[in-house]
Short mmCIF file of C-alpha atoms in Angstrom, two decimals:
data_model
loop_
_atom_site.label_atom_id
_atom_site.label_comp_id
_atom_site.label_asym_id
_atom_site.label_seq_id
_atom_site.Cartn_x
_atom_site.Cartn_y
_atom_site.Cartn_z
CA UNK A 1 -55.69 -137.77 -206.50
CA UNK A 2 -57.89 -138.27 -209.56
CA UNK A 3 -56.40 -139.01 -212.98
CA UNK A 4 -57.60 -135.60 -214.24
CA UNK A 5 -55.86 -133.81 -211.35
CA UNK A 6 -52.74 -135.86 -211.90
CA UNK A 7 -52.89 -134.98 -215.59
CA UNK A 8 -53.00 -131.27 -214.79
CA UNK A 9 -50.01 -131.54 -212.43
CA UNK A 10 -48.05 -133.62 -214.94
CA UNK A 11 -48.80 -131.13 -217.71
CA UNK A 12 -47.56 -128.25 -215.55
CA UNK A 13 -44.35 -130.10 -214.66
CA UNK A 14 -43.69 -131.05 -218.28
CA UNK A 15 -44.39 -127.50 -219.44
CA UNK A 16 -42.01 -126.17 -216.81
CA UNK A 17 -39.35 -128.60 -217.99
CA UNK A 18 -39.82 -127.54 -221.61
CA UNK A 19 -39.84 -123.80 -220.97
CA UNK A 20 -37.27 -123.52 -218.23
CA UNK A 21 -39.40 -123.44 -215.08
CA UNK A 22 -38.03 -125.06 -211.98
CA UNK A 23 -40.16 -124.26 -209.00
CA UNK A 24 -43.09 -126.67 -209.31
CA UNK A 25 -43.08 -129.02 -206.34
CA UNK A 26 -44.45 -132.51 -206.15
CA UNK A 27 -46.32 -132.55 -202.83
CA UNK A 28 -44.76 -129.59 -201.06
CA UNK A 29 -41.25 -129.15 -199.70
CA UNK A 30 -42.14 -129.99 -196.10
CA UNK A 31 -43.92 -133.24 -196.88
CA UNK A 32 -41.33 -134.32 -199.43
CA UNK A 33 -38.71 -133.61 -196.80
CA UNK A 34 -40.45 -136.04 -194.47
CA UNK A 35 -40.66 -138.64 -197.20
CA UNK A 36 -36.95 -138.14 -197.88
CA UNK A 37 -36.11 -138.65 -194.23
CA UNK A 38 -38.16 -141.85 -194.06
CA UNK A 39 -36.71 -143.28 -197.27
CA UNK A 40 -33.16 -142.36 -196.30
CA UNK A 41 -33.76 -144.04 -192.93
CA UNK A 42 -34.98 -147.11 -194.79
CA UNK A 43 -31.90 -147.05 -197.01
CA UNK A 44 -29.65 -147.07 -193.93
CA UNK A 45 -30.97 -150.56 -193.34
CA UNK A 46 -29.75 -151.53 -196.80
CA UNK A 47 -26.65 -153.43 -195.97
CA UNK A 48 -27.49 -157.07 -196.32
CA UNK A 49 -27.73 -156.85 -200.09
CA UNK A 50 -25.12 -156.48 -202.80
CA UNK A 51 -23.46 -153.11 -203.23
CA UNK A 52 -22.48 -153.71 -206.84
CA UNK A 53 -24.70 -154.77 -209.69
CA UNK A 54 -23.48 -157.86 -211.59
CA UNK A 55 -21.84 -157.07 -214.90
CA UNK A 56 -24.14 -158.43 -217.63
CA UNK A 57 -22.69 -156.88 -220.79
CA UNK A 58 -22.20 -159.29 -223.66
CA UNK A 59 -23.97 -161.24 -226.38
CA UNK A 60 -27.26 -162.99 -225.69
CA UNK A 61 -29.08 -165.43 -227.93
CA UNK A 62 -25.83 -166.45 -229.58
CA UNK A 63 -27.55 -169.62 -230.84
CA UNK A 64 -29.21 -167.33 -233.41
CA UNK A 65 -25.90 -165.97 -234.69
CA UNK A 66 -25.59 -166.07 -238.47
CA UNK A 67 -23.77 -164.23 -241.23
CA UNK A 68 -26.90 -162.34 -242.28
CA UNK A 69 -28.14 -161.50 -238.80
CA UNK A 70 -25.96 -158.92 -237.04
CA UNK A 71 -26.80 -158.52 -233.35
CA UNK A 72 -29.43 -156.06 -232.22
CA UNK A 73 -27.88 -153.54 -229.85
CA UNK A 74 -29.64 -152.95 -226.52
CA UNK A 75 -28.36 -150.32 -224.10
CA UNK A 76 -29.60 -149.87 -220.51
CA UNK A 77 -29.42 -146.44 -218.90
CA UNK A 78 -30.59 -145.14 -215.51
CA UNK A 79 -30.12 -145.95 -211.85
CA UNK A 80 -29.75 -149.07 -209.71
CA UNK A 81 -32.95 -150.57 -211.09
CA UNK A 82 -31.58 -150.46 -214.63
CA UNK A 83 -28.20 -151.73 -213.41
CA UNK A 84 -29.74 -154.65 -211.55
CA UNK A 85 -28.44 -153.90 -208.07
CA UNK A 86 -29.59 -156.39 -205.46
CA UNK A 87 -29.20 -159.72 -207.29
CA UNK A 88 -26.38 -162.26 -207.33
CA UNK A 89 -26.06 -163.22 -210.98
CA UNK A 90 -25.74 -161.30 -214.24
CA UNK A 91 -28.56 -163.26 -215.84
CA UNK A 92 -30.95 -162.00 -213.14
CA UNK A 93 -30.52 -158.33 -214.04
CA UNK A 94 -33.24 -156.61 -216.09
CA UNK A 95 -30.79 -155.96 -218.93
CA UNK A 96 -29.94 -159.66 -219.25
CA UNK A 97 -33.62 -160.64 -219.00
CA UNK A 98 -34.59 -158.15 -221.70
CA UNK A 99 -31.68 -159.13 -223.95
CA UNK A 100 -32.58 -162.82 -223.71
CA UNK A 101 -36.26 -162.15 -224.26
CA UNK A 102 -35.61 -159.85 -227.21
CA UNK A 103 -33.26 -162.41 -228.79
CA UNK A 104 -35.93 -165.09 -228.55
CA UNK A 105 -38.62 -162.89 -230.11
CA UNK A 106 -36.38 -161.50 -232.88
CA UNK A 107 -34.53 -164.81 -233.39
CA UNK A 108 -31.37 -162.74 -233.55
CA UNK A 109 -28.52 -162.29 -231.09
CA UNK A 110 -28.65 -159.22 -228.88
CA UNK A 111 -25.59 -157.30 -227.74
CA UNK A 112 -26.18 -155.76 -224.30
CA UNK A 113 -24.37 -152.69 -223.03
CA UNK A 114 -25.31 -151.31 -219.59
CA UNK A 115 -24.18 -147.80 -218.68
CA UNK A 116 -26.63 -147.36 -215.78
CA UNK A 117 -25.18 -146.18 -212.46
CA UNK A 118 -26.60 -147.14 -209.04
CA UNK A 119 -27.63 -144.02 -207.20
CA UNK A 120 -27.90 -141.95 -210.40
CA UNK A 121 -30.35 -139.10 -210.72
CA UNK A 122 -31.70 -137.81 -214.02
CA UNK A 123 -28.89 -135.25 -214.32
CA UNK A 124 -26.48 -138.19 -214.86
CA UNK A 125 -28.28 -139.16 -218.07
CA UNK A 126 -26.24 -136.67 -220.10
CA UNK A 127 -23.06 -138.59 -219.19
CA UNK A 128 -24.70 -141.96 -219.79
CA UNK A 129 -26.04 -140.94 -223.21
CA UNK A 130 -22.55 -139.80 -224.18
CA UNK A 131 -21.26 -143.27 -223.29
CA UNK A 132 -24.07 -144.95 -225.19
CA UNK A 133 -23.36 -142.90 -228.32
CA UNK A 134 -19.57 -142.80 -228.03
CA UNK A 135 -19.10 -145.09 -231.02
CA UNK A 136 -21.07 -143.54 -233.87
CA UNK A 137 -20.68 -146.71 -235.93
CA UNK A 138 -22.48 -148.75 -233.26
CA UNK A 139 -25.54 -146.72 -232.34
CA UNK A 140 -27.95 -148.78 -230.18
CA UNK A 141 -31.07 -150.12 -231.87
CA UNK A 142 -33.01 -149.76 -228.63
CA UNK A 143 -32.33 -147.98 -225.34
CA UNK A 144 -34.17 -148.69 -222.10
CA UNK A 145 -34.04 -146.02 -219.39
CA UNK A 146 -35.15 -146.63 -215.79
CA UNK A 147 -34.83 -143.49 -213.65
CA UNK A 148 -36.63 -141.30 -211.15
CA UNK A 149 -36.59 -142.79 -207.65
CA UNK A 150 -33.42 -140.94 -206.60
CA UNK A 151 -34.81 -137.72 -208.02
CA UNK A 152 -37.70 -137.97 -205.54
CA UNK A 153 -35.62 -139.00 -202.54
CA UNK A 154 -33.05 -136.27 -203.21
CA UNK A 155 -35.72 -133.65 -203.88
CA UNK A 156 -34.64 -132.79 -207.40
CA UNK A 157 -37.27 -130.36 -208.77
CA UNK A 158 -39.50 -132.42 -211.04
CA UNK A 159 -39.23 -129.89 -213.85
CA UNK A 160 -35.45 -130.33 -213.79
CA UNK A 161 -35.80 -134.11 -213.64
CA UNK A 162 -38.10 -134.20 -216.67
CA UNK A 163 -35.90 -131.72 -218.54
CA UNK A 164 -32.87 -134.02 -218.23
CA UNK A 165 -34.89 -137.08 -219.24
CA UNK A 166 -36.44 -135.32 -222.23
CA UNK A 167 -33.01 -134.17 -223.41
CA UNK A 168 -31.66 -137.71 -223.14
CA UNK A 169 -34.55 -139.16 -225.12
CA UNK A 170 -34.16 -136.46 -227.78
CA UNK A 171 -30.42 -137.15 -228.20
CA UNK A 172 -30.95 -140.90 -228.48
CA UNK A 173 -33.83 -140.55 -230.93
CA UNK A 174 -31.85 -138.07 -233.05
CA UNK A 175 -29.01 -140.59 -233.22
CA UNK A 176 -31.46 -143.22 -234.54
CA UNK A 177 -32.14 -145.31 -231.43
CA UNK A 178 -35.61 -146.35 -230.27
CA UNK A 179 -36.22 -145.41 -226.63
CA UNK A 180 -38.36 -147.02 -223.92
CA UNK A 181 -38.54 -145.40 -220.48
CA UNK A 182 -39.61 -147.33 -217.40
CA UNK A 183 -41.08 -144.49 -215.36
CA UNK A 184 -40.44 -143.68 -211.71
CA UNK A 185 -41.15 -146.65 -209.42
CA UNK A 186 -43.51 -146.43 -206.47
CA UNK A 187 -41.53 -145.43 -203.40
CA UNK A 188 -44.58 -146.24 -201.31
CA UNK A 189 -43.60 -149.89 -201.60
CA UNK A 190 -40.43 -149.45 -199.53
CA UNK A 191 -41.25 -151.57 -196.49
CA UNK A 192 -39.78 -149.26 -193.84
CA UNK A 193 -41.74 -146.19 -195.01
CA UNK A 194 -44.83 -145.95 -192.81
CA UNK A 195 -48.18 -144.24 -193.31
CA UNK A 196 -49.02 -141.45 -193.94
CA UNK A 197 -45.62 -140.91 -195.55
CA UNK A 198 -46.11 -144.03 -197.66
CA UNK A 199 -49.10 -142.36 -199.29
CA UNK A 200 -47.09 -139.16 -199.87
CA UNK A 201 -44.20 -141.12 -201.39
CA UNK A 202 -46.62 -142.90 -203.69
CA UNK A 203 -48.22 -139.63 -204.75
CA UNK A 204 -44.86 -137.99 -205.49
CA UNK A 205 -43.70 -141.02 -207.47
CA UNK A 206 -46.85 -141.10 -209.60
CA UNK A 207 -46.73 -137.38 -210.30
CA UNK A 208 -43.16 -137.64 -211.52
CA UNK A 209 -43.96 -140.78 -213.55
CA UNK A 210 -46.80 -138.99 -215.35
CA UNK A 211 -44.60 -135.98 -216.11
CA UNK A 212 -41.82 -138.28 -217.35
CA UNK A 213 -44.31 -139.86 -219.74
CA UNK A 214 -45.28 -136.53 -221.26
CA UNK A 215 -41.64 -135.49 -221.72
CA UNK A 216 -40.65 -138.84 -223.21
CA UNK A 217 -43.57 -139.14 -225.64
CA UNK A 218 -43.11 -135.60 -226.87
CA UNK A 219 -39.53 -136.53 -227.84
CA UNK A 220 -40.59 -139.68 -229.73
CA UNK A 221 -40.03 -142.29 -227.05
CA UNK A 222 -42.36 -144.76 -225.36
CA UNK A 223 -42.98 -145.30 -221.68
CA UNK A 224 -44.01 -148.24 -219.51
CA UNK A 225 -45.44 -147.65 -216.04
CA UNK A 226 -43.35 -149.44 -213.42
CA UNK A 227 -44.63 -147.68 -210.32
CA UNK A 228 -47.76 -149.56 -209.44
CA UNK A 229 -46.43 -152.69 -211.13
CA UNK A 230 -44.11 -153.11 -208.17
CA UNK A 231 -46.77 -151.82 -205.75
CA UNK A 232 -49.54 -154.33 -204.99
CA UNK A 233 -47.35 -157.26 -206.01
CA UNK A 234 -44.50 -156.15 -203.72
CA UNK A 235 -46.96 -155.50 -200.90
CA UNK A 236 -48.46 -158.98 -201.34
CA UNK A 237 -45.11 -160.77 -201.69
CA UNK A 238 -42.44 -158.53 -200.12
CA UNK A 239 -40.17 -161.44 -199.21
CA UNK A 240 -40.25 -162.75 -202.78
CA UNK A 241 -40.14 -159.56 -204.84
CA UNK A 242 -37.76 -157.49 -202.73
CA UNK A 243 -34.11 -158.50 -202.54
CA UNK A 244 -32.11 -159.20 -199.37
CA UNK A 245 -31.71 -155.47 -198.73
CA UNK A 246 -35.53 -154.93 -198.64
CA UNK A 247 -35.08 -151.96 -200.98
CA UNK A 248 -34.06 -153.20 -204.43
CA UNK A 249 -36.06 -155.83 -206.33
CA UNK A 250 -35.14 -159.48 -206.07
CA UNK A 251 -34.58 -161.68 -209.12
CA UNK A 252 -38.33 -162.32 -209.19
CA UNK A 253 -39.04 -158.61 -208.92
CA UNK A 254 -36.73 -157.76 -211.80
CA UNK A 255 -38.32 -160.53 -213.89
CA UNK A 256 -41.74 -159.01 -213.21
CA UNK A 257 -40.53 -155.60 -214.38
CA UNK A 258 -38.77 -157.04 -217.42
CA UNK A 259 -41.92 -158.91 -218.46
CA UNK A 260 -43.78 -155.60 -218.43
CA UNK A 261 -41.15 -153.78 -220.50
CA UNK A 262 -40.33 -156.51 -223.04
CA UNK A 263 -43.50 -156.18 -225.16
CA UNK A 264 -42.92 -152.44 -225.56
CA UNK A 265 -39.25 -153.02 -226.50
CA UNK A 266 -40.37 -155.50 -229.15
CA UNK A 267 -43.11 -153.19 -230.41
CA UNK A 268 -40.66 -150.28 -230.72
CA UNK A 269 -38.51 -152.48 -232.98
CA UNK A 270 -41.49 -153.65 -235.06
CA UNK A 271 -41.28 -157.21 -233.72
CA UNK A 272 -44.67 -157.52 -232.04
CA UNK A 273 -47.62 -159.09 -233.91
CA UNK A 274 -49.63 -156.53 -235.90
CA UNK A 275 -52.90 -157.56 -234.20
CA UNK A 276 -51.37 -156.65 -230.84
CA UNK A 277 -50.74 -153.09 -232.02
CA UNK A 278 -54.42 -152.26 -232.58
CA UNK A 279 -56.15 -150.70 -229.58
CA UNK A 280 -58.36 -153.17 -227.73
CA UNK A 281 -61.50 -151.37 -226.58
CA UNK A 282 -62.36 -154.19 -224.19
CA UNK A 283 -59.10 -153.44 -222.35
CA UNK A 284 -59.86 -149.70 -222.30
CA UNK A 285 -57.06 -148.95 -224.75
CA UNK A 286 -57.20 -146.05 -227.13
CA UNK A 287 -56.18 -142.53 -228.05
CA UNK A 288 -56.12 -139.84 -225.38
CA UNK A 289 -54.57 -136.40 -224.84
CA UNK A 290 -51.01 -137.19 -223.79
CA UNK A 291 -51.39 -135.72 -220.28
CA UNK A 292 -54.46 -137.84 -219.56
CA UNK A 293 -52.78 -140.96 -220.98
CA UNK A 294 -49.76 -140.24 -218.78
CA UNK A 295 -51.90 -139.89 -215.65
CA UNK A 296 -53.77 -143.11 -216.33
CA UNK A 297 -50.55 -144.98 -217.04
CA UNK A 298 -49.02 -143.82 -213.76
CA UNK A 299 -51.87 -145.53 -211.92
CA UNK A 300 -51.76 -148.88 -213.70
CA UNK A 301 -48.82 -151.26 -213.95
CA UNK A 302 -47.39 -152.28 -217.29
CA UNK A 303 -49.27 -149.60 -219.22
CA UNK A 304 -47.55 -148.27 -222.36
CA UNK A 305 -47.87 -144.77 -223.76
CA UNK A 306 -46.58 -143.81 -227.19
CA UNK A 307 -47.10 -140.82 -229.48
CA UNK A 308 -50.08 -140.97 -231.81
CA UNK A 309 -51.75 -138.09 -233.61
CA UNK A 310 -49.49 -135.04 -233.85
CA UNK A 311 -51.95 -132.77 -232.07
CA UNK A 312 -55.57 -132.18 -231.14
CA UNK A 313 -57.77 -129.50 -229.57
CA UNK A 314 -56.12 -130.18 -226.19
CA UNK A 315 -52.57 -130.65 -227.45
CA UNK A 316 -50.60 -133.80 -228.42
CA UNK A 317 -52.34 -137.16 -228.32
CA UNK A 318 -50.99 -140.56 -227.39
CA UNK A 319 -51.93 -144.21 -227.66
CA UNK A 320 -52.44 -145.94 -224.35
CA UNK A 321 -52.04 -149.72 -224.39
CA UNK A 322 -52.37 -152.25 -221.59
CA UNK A 323 -50.13 -154.93 -223.00
CA UNK A 324 -50.52 -158.44 -221.67
CA UNK A 325 -47.56 -159.59 -219.65
CA UNK A 326 -45.93 -162.65 -221.12
CA UNK A 327 -43.58 -165.12 -219.54
CA UNK A 328 -39.96 -164.45 -220.45
CA UNK A 329 -38.15 -167.25 -222.22
CA UNK A 330 -35.41 -168.99 -220.29
CA UNK A 331 -32.31 -166.85 -220.21
CA UNK A 332 -28.97 -167.92 -221.65
CA UNK A 333 -26.73 -169.50 -219.01
CA UNK A 334 -24.36 -166.56 -219.41
CA UNK A 335 -23.61 -163.91 -221.97
CA UNK A 336 -20.85 -164.60 -224.45
CA UNK A 337 -17.76 -162.46 -223.95
CA UNK A 338 -18.07 -159.03 -225.47
CA UNK A 339 -16.15 -158.62 -228.70
#
């Protein structure tokens, strides 16, 4: 599917989410049903991994603690990818990796709270947001949401999926938190899913990712494409980047995803160098209608989309950036106990 076709589909899904539609399918009920059957069959083989994600909540970068530098608050929301299911140690989870990286860039401690739930679909975000905002005196500075794979495998209508995500982003932004969404990962990378269903799974994932981007950007959040990030690299190194269950990422896979998300987290908090924020024409960065930016981002790993000009002849515009991936600093040996 071309980026223009994907943009049209994403725009329709996002519009349906905004105006109450619910019948727009991803690739057709029959084909998605086949994809579901294949992925569920693959998930039955998930048994050699770890059923519970390590608990990583706590204070990171505590070497930077000072009387004038209160911790930045980072909250993770979403599904098993946000929770870090599939790894042994807390420091290997994406939340811990992002907290450590953010602390090093900001030179401030970072307090991590993870309310993500393995197996969650987008309709669980309402509950998770309520947990994240339960203490009005401790609103997160930045929230990272990773969601979407279970919506595809459980055939949640994409308009409903995007509606729940958009509502979550709106509530968090209204409360004063910055929001970064890692869009739907590429289910075509699941090793047990065979062609042609692998292609269908990839197509469904990218369509949802593009629609998620539109819904997120329209509510004032930023997105980072995770789908294809974990595609060619996982296909080239499946034993390294998939965990023992062959379904969730390994420690190396989570580090790859965290390296893609960290620059956007830092940029959302105003911590990235000013020269990095200007579009680089040589990297094909620039301003595009939001639907086109969303479609292009869904096809390229690590691509960020954020709101730009309020509107244009073809609707809202967005800034598309292909941020360079940077090596994460060494993580703290362990988080300090939560206060």
